[in-house]
Coordinates of C-alpha atoms and ligand atoms in Angstrom, one line a residue:
X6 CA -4.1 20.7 -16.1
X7 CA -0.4 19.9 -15.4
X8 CA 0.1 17.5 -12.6
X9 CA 2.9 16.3 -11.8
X10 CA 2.6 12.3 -10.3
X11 CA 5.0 11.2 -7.4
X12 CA 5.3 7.7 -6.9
X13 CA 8.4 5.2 -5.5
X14 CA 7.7 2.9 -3.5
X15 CA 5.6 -0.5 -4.7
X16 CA 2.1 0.8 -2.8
X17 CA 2.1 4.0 -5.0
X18 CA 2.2 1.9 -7.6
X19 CA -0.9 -0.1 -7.3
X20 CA -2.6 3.2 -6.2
X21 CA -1.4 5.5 -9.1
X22 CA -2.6 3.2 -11.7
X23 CA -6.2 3.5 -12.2
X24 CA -5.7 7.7 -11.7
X25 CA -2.5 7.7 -14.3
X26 CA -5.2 6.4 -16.6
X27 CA -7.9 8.5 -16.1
X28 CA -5.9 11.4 -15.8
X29 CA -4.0 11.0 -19.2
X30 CA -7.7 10.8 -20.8
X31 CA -8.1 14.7 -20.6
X32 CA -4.8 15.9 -18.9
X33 CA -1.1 16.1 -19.1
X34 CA 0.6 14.5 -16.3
X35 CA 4.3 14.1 -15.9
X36 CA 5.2 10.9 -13.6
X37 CA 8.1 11.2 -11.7
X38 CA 9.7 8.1 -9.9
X39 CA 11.6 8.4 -6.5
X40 CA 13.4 5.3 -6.8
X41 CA 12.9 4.1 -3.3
X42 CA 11.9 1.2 -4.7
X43 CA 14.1 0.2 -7.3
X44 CA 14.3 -4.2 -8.3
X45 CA 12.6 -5.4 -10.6
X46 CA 10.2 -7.2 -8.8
X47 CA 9.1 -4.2 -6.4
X48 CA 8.6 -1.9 -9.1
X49 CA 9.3 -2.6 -13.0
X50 CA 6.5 -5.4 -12.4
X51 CA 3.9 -3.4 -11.3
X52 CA 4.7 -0.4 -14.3
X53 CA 4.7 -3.5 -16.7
X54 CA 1.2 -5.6 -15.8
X55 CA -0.7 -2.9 -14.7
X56 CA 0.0 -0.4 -17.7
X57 CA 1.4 2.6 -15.5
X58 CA 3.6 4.2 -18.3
X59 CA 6.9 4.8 -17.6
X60 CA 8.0 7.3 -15.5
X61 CA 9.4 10.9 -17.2
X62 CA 11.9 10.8 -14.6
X63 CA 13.8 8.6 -12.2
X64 CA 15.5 9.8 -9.1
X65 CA 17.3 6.6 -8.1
X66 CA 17.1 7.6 -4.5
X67 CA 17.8 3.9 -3.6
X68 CA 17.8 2.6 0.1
X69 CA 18.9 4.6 3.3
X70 CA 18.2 6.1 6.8
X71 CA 15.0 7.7 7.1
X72 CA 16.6 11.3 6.9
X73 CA 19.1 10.7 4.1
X74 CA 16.7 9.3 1.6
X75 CA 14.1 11.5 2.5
X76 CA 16.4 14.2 2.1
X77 CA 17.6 13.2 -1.3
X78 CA 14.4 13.0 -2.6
X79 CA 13.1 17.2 -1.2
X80 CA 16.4 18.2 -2.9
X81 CA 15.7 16.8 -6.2
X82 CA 12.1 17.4 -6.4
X83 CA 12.1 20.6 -5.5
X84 CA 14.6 21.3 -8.4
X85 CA 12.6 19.4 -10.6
X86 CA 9.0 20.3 -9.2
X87 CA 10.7 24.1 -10.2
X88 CA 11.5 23.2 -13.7
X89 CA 8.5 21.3 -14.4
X90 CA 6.3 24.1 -12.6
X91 CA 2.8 21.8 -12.6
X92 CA -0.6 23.0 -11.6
X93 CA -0.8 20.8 -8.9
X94 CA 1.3 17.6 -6.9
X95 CA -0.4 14.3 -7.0
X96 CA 1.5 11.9 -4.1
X97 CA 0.0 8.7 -2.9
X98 CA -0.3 6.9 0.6
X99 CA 2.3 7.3 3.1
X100 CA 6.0 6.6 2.3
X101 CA 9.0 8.7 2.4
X102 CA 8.3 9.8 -1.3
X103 CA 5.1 10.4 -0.2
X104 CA 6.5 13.2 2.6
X105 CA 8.8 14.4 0.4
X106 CA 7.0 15.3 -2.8
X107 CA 4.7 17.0 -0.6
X108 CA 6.9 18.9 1.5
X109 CA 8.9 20.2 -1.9
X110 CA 5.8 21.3 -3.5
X111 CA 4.6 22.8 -0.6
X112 CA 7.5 25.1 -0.2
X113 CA 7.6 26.1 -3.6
X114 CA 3.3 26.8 -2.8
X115 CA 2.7 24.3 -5.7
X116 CA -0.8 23.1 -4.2
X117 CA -1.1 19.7 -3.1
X118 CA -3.0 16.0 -3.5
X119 CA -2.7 13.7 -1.3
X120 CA -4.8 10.5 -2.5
X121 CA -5.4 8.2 0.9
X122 CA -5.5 11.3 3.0
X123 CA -6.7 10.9 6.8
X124 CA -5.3 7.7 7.6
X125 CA -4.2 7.2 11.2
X126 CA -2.9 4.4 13.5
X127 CA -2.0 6.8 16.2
X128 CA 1.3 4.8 16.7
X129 CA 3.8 7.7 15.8
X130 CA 6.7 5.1 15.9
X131 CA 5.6 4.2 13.1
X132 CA 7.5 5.9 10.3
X133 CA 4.1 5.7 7.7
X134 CA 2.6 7.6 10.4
X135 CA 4.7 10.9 11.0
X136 CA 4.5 10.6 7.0
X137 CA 1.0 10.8 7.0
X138 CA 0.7 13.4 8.9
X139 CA 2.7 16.1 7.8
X140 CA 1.8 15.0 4.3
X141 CA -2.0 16.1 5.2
X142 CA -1.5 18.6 7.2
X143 CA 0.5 20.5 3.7
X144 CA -1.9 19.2 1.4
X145 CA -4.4 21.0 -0.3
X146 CA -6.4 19.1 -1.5
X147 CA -7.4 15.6 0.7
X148 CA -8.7 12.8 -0.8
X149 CA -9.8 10.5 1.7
X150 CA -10.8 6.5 0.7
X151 CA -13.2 6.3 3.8
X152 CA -15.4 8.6 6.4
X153 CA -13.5 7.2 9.3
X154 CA -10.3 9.3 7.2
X155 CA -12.4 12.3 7.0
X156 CA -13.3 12.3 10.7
X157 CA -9.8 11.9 11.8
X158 CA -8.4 15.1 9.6
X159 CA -11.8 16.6 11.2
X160 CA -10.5 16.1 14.7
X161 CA -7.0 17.8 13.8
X162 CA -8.8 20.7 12.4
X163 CA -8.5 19.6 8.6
X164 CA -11.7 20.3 7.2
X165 CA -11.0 22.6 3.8
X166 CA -10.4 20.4 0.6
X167 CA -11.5 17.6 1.9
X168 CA -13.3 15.0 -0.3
X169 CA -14.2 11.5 0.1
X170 CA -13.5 9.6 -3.1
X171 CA -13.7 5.7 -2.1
X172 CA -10.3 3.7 -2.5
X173 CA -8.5 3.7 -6.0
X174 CA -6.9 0.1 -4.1
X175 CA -10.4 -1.3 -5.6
X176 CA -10.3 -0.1 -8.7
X177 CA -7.0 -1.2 -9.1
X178 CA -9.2 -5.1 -8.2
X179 CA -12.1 -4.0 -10.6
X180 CA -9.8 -3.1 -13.3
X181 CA -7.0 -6.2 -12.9
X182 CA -8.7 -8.8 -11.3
X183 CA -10.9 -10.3 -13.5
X184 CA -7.8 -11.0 -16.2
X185 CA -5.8 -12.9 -13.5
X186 CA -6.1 -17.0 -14.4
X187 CA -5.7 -18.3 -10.8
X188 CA -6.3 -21.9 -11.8
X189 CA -2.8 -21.3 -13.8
X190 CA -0.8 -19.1 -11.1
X191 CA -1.7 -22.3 -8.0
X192 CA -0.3 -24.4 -10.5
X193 CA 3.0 -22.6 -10.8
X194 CA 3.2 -22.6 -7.3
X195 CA 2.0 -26.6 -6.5
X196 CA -1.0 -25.3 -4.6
X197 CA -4.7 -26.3 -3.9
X198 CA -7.2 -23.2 -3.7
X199 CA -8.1 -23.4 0.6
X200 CA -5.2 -25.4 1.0
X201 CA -2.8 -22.4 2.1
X202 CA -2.5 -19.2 3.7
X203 CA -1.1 -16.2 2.1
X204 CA 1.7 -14.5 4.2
X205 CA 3.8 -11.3 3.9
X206 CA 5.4 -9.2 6.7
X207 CA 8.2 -5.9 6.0
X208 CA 7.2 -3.6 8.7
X209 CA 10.7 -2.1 10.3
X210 CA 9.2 -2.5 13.7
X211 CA 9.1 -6.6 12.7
X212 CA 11.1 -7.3 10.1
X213 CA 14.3 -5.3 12.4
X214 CA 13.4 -7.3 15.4
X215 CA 15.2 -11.0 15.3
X216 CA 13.2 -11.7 18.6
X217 CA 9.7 -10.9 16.7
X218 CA 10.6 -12.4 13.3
X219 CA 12.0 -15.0 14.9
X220 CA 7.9 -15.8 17.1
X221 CA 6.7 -15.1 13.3
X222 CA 8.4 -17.6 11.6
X223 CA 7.8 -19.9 14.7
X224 CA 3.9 -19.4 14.4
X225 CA 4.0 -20.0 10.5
X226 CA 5.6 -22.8 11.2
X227 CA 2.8 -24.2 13.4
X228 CA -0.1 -22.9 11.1
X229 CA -2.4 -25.7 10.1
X230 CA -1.9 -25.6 6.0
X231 CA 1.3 -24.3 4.2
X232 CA 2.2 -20.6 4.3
X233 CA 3.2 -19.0 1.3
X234 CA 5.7 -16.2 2.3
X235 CA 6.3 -13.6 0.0
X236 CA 9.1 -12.4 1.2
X237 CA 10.1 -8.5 1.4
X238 CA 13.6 -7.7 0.4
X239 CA 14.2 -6.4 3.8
X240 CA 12.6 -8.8 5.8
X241 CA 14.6 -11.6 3.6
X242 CA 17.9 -9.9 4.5
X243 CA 17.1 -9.9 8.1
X244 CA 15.8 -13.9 8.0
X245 CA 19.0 -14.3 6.3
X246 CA 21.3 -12.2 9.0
X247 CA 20.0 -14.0 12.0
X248 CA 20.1 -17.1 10.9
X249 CA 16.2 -17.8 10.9
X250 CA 16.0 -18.1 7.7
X251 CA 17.1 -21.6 8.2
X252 CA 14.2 -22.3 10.6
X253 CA 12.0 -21.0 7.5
X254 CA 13.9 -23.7 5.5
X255 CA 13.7 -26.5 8.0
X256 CA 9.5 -26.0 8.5
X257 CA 8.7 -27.6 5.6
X258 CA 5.2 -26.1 6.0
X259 CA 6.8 -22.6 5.1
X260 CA 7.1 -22.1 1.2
X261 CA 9.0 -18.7 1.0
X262 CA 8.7 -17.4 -2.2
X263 CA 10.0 -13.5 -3.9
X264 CA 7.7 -10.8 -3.6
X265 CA 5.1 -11.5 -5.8
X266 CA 3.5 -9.2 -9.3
X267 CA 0.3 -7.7 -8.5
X268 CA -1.5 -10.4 -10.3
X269 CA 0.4 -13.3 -8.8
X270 CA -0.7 -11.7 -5.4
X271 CA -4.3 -11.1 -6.1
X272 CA -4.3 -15.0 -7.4
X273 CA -2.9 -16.1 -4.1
X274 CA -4.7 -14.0 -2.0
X275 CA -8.1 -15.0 -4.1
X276 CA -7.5 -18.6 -3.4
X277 CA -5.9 -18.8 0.0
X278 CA -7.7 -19.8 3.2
X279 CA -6.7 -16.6 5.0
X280 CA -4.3 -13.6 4.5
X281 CA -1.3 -13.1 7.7
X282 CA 0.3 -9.7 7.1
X283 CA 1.3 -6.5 8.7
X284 CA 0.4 -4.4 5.1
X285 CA -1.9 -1.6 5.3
X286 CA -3.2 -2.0 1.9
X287 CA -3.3 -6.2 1.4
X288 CA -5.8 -5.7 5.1
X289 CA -7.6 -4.0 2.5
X290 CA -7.4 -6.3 -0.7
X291 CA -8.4 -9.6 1.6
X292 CA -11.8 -7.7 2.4
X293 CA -12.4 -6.8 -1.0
X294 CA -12.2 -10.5 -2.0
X295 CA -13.7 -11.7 0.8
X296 CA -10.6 -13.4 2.5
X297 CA -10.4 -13.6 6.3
X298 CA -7.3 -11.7 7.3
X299 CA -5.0 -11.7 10.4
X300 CA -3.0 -8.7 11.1
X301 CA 0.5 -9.0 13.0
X302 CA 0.4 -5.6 13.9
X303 CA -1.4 -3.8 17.0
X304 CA -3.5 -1.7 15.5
X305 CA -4.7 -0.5 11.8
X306 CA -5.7 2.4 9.9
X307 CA -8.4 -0.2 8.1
X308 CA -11.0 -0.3 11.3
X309 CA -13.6 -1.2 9.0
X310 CA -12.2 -4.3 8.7
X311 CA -11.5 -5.2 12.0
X312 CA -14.9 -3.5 13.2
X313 CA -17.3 -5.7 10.6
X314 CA -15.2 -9.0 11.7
X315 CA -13.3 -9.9 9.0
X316 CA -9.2 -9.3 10.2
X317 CA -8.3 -9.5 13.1
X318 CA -5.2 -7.7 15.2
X319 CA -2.9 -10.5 16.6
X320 CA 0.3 -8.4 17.2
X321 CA 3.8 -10.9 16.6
X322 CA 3.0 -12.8 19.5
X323 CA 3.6 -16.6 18.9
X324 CA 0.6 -17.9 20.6
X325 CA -1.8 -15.4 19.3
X326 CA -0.8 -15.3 15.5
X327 CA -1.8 -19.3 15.9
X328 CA -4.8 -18.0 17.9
X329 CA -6.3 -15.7 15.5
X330 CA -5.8 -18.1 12.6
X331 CA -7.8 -20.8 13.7
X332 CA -10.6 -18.3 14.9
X333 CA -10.4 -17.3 10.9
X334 CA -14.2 -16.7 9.9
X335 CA -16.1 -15.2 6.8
X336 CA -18.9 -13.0 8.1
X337 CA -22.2 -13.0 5.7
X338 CA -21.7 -9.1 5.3
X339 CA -18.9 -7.3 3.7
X340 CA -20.4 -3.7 3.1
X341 CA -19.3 -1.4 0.0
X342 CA -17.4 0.5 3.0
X343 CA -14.6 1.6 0.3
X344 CA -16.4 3.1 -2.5
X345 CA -17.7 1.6 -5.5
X346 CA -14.4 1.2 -7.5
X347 CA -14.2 4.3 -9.3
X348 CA -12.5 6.4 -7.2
X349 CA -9.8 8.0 -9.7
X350 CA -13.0 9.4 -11.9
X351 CA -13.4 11.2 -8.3
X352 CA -9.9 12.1 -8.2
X353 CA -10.0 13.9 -11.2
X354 CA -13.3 15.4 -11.3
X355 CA -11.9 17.1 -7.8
X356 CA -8.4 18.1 -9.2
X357 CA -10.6 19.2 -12.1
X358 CA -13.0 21.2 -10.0
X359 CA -10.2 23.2 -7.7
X360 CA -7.2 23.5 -10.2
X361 CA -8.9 23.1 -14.0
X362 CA -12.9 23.8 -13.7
X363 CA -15.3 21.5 -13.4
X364 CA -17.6 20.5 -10.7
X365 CA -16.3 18.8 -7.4
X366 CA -18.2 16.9 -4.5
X367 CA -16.5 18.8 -1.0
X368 CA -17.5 17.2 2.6
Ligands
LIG418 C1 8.3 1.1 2.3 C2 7.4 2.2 3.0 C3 6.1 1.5 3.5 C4 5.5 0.6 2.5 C5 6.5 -0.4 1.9 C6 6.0 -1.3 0.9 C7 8.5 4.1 4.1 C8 8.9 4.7 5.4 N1 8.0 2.8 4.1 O1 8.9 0.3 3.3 O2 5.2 2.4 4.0 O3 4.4 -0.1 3.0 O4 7.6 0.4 1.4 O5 6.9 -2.2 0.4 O6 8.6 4.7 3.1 N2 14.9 -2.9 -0.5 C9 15.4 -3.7 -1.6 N3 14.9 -3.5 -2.8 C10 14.0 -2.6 -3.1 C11 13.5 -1.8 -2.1 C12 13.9 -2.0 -0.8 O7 16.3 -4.6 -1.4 O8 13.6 -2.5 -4.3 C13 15.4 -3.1 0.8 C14 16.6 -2.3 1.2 O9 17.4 -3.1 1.9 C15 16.0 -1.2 2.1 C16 14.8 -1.9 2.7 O10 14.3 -2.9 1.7 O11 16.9 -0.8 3.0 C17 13.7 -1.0 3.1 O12 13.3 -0.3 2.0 P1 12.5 1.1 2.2 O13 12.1 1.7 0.9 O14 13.2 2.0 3.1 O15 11.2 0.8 3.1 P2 10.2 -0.4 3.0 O16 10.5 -1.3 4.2 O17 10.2 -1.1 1.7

């Protein structure tokens, strides 16, 4: 098979690297990168520690409005998707490279993969979430991490190429985690395994809003143990714009650091005393390790989570980020609810089955 591999922003990039490995095995896969994400530390870090190779092409889209970068990106794939002319589109999760990778190939009836189809949050301001929707509904082929992501593409009529396949986010952890030395990655940091929280936030809905990053920063500064902030490039230039990132400064118990490697991140996370975040797929990664998590959003596409009491939705809300913190607990079951870690072997045995030969597993 020739597939061609879609990836941009620094989510794709955890996702794609267990598939780009077992694809390469016994296919030929050209990797294409949007450039949505483009410094070093949100993508050349990831390419570099977890082995992704580098990518055959680079579209430097850079930052922008919604439409614009979008845009950019369906005009320049579809040129290249046309040149290229693969059996089949791989694109991952729900960003703006994500919709547009499956819109060009789509219109040029290249069939599609979407891997971490039937995710919903049924909050359609969110951009991720128009993104995952018209990505699935042109996708040929939907591989879902979960059953709850099969029922929801059930409910809109989706039921034709659909396969569960478990989460390639854990066997990105199988693969990784075990060569991460957290002992030495605290000690870079000055930190005490339990004696912090890990902290990230970069949703637009938050990080745009100086009246909710502002209760955000004013809960982590009234958490119980130090909060190590990585902080998102955007979410840094909008602490820096208002002003708040002085109060960040000024809590002493707020340690804002860069937005970590993969590795440094799994270390963190591993050792922390709790995870506060509005990231889809770090929800995820707490639960795998067994961290409690609290989530500054609403609502979540990881219900699992939520459901078997380990994260728990606080919204931005001062008083109930500081709430759901100190109600923090470890339930005594954590259930294999994402798959066994070798999801990408069920990625490609379906890509395999409907676009090479070979046998595949259909819902
Ligand atoms: C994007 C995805 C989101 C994903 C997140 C992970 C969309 C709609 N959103 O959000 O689903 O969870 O990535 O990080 O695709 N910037 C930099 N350097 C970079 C990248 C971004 O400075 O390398 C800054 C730019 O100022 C840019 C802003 O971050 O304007 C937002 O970047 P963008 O790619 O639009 O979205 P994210 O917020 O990163």
């Amino acid at each position: 098979m020739k597939v061609a591999s879609i990836v941009g922003a620094r989510p794709q990039f955890v996702k794609a690297a267990p598939v780009c490995r077992t694809l390469r095995e016994r296919h030929e896969e050209t990797l294409v990168h949007s450039g949505q994400h483009y410094d070093h530390e949100m993508s050349d870090v990831f390419f570099e520690q977890l082995g992704i190779p580098q990518p055959d092409f680079n579209l430097a889209v850079g930052s922008g409005g919604h439409g614009r970068q979008t845009g950019e990106m369906l005009g320049m794939l579809e040129e290249l998707l046309m040149e290229l002319a693969p059996d089949v589109v791989m694109v991952y999760g729900d960003t703006n490279t994500t919709l547009a990778g499956a819109l060009a190939a789509a219109k040029l009836t290249i069939p599609v993969a979407h891997v971490e189809a039937g995710l919903r949050s049924f909050n359609r301001a969110m951009p991720e979430e128009i993104n995952r929707i018209v990505t699935d509904h042109v996708s040929d082929l939907l591989l879902c991490p979960t059953q709850v992501a099969v029922d929801h593409l059930c409910s809109e009529g989706i039921t034709e190429g659909v396969a569960l396949v478990g989460d390639v986010m854990l066997d990105t952890a199988r693969l990784f985690a075990e060569r991460i030395d957290a002992a030495e990655v605290l000690a870079h940091y000055g930190l005490e395994a339990g004696g912090f929280y890990l902290a990230t936030i970069h949703r637009a809905s938050t990080s745009d809003s100086p009246e909710l990053l502002g209760s955000v920063v004013s809960a982590y500064a009234a958490l119980d143990r130090p909060v190590v902030w990585a902080i998102h490039p955007r979410t840094r230039k909008n602490l820096e714009a208002t002003g708040l990132y002085q109060d960040v400064e000024a809590a002493g118990s707020i340690v804002p650091v860069p937005p970590l490697s993969y590795m440094d991140t799994v270390a963190l996370l591993r050792s922390s005393a709790g995870l506060l975040t509005d990231s889809g797929g770090m929800q995820k990664e707490a639960y795998f390790f067994g961290v409690p998590c609290v989530t500054l959003r609403e609502e979540t596409e990881w219900t699992e989570t939520v459901e078997l009491g380990w994260n728990t939705l606080v919204g931005t809300d001062r008083e109930r980020i500081i709430a759901g913190v100190s109600g923090m607990r470890r339930p005594e079951e954590r259930p294999a609810v994402y798959g066994d870690g070798h999801a990408a072997e069920a990625i490609v045995r379906e890509l395999e089955s409907r676009f090479g030969g070979g046998e595949g597993m259909d819902e």
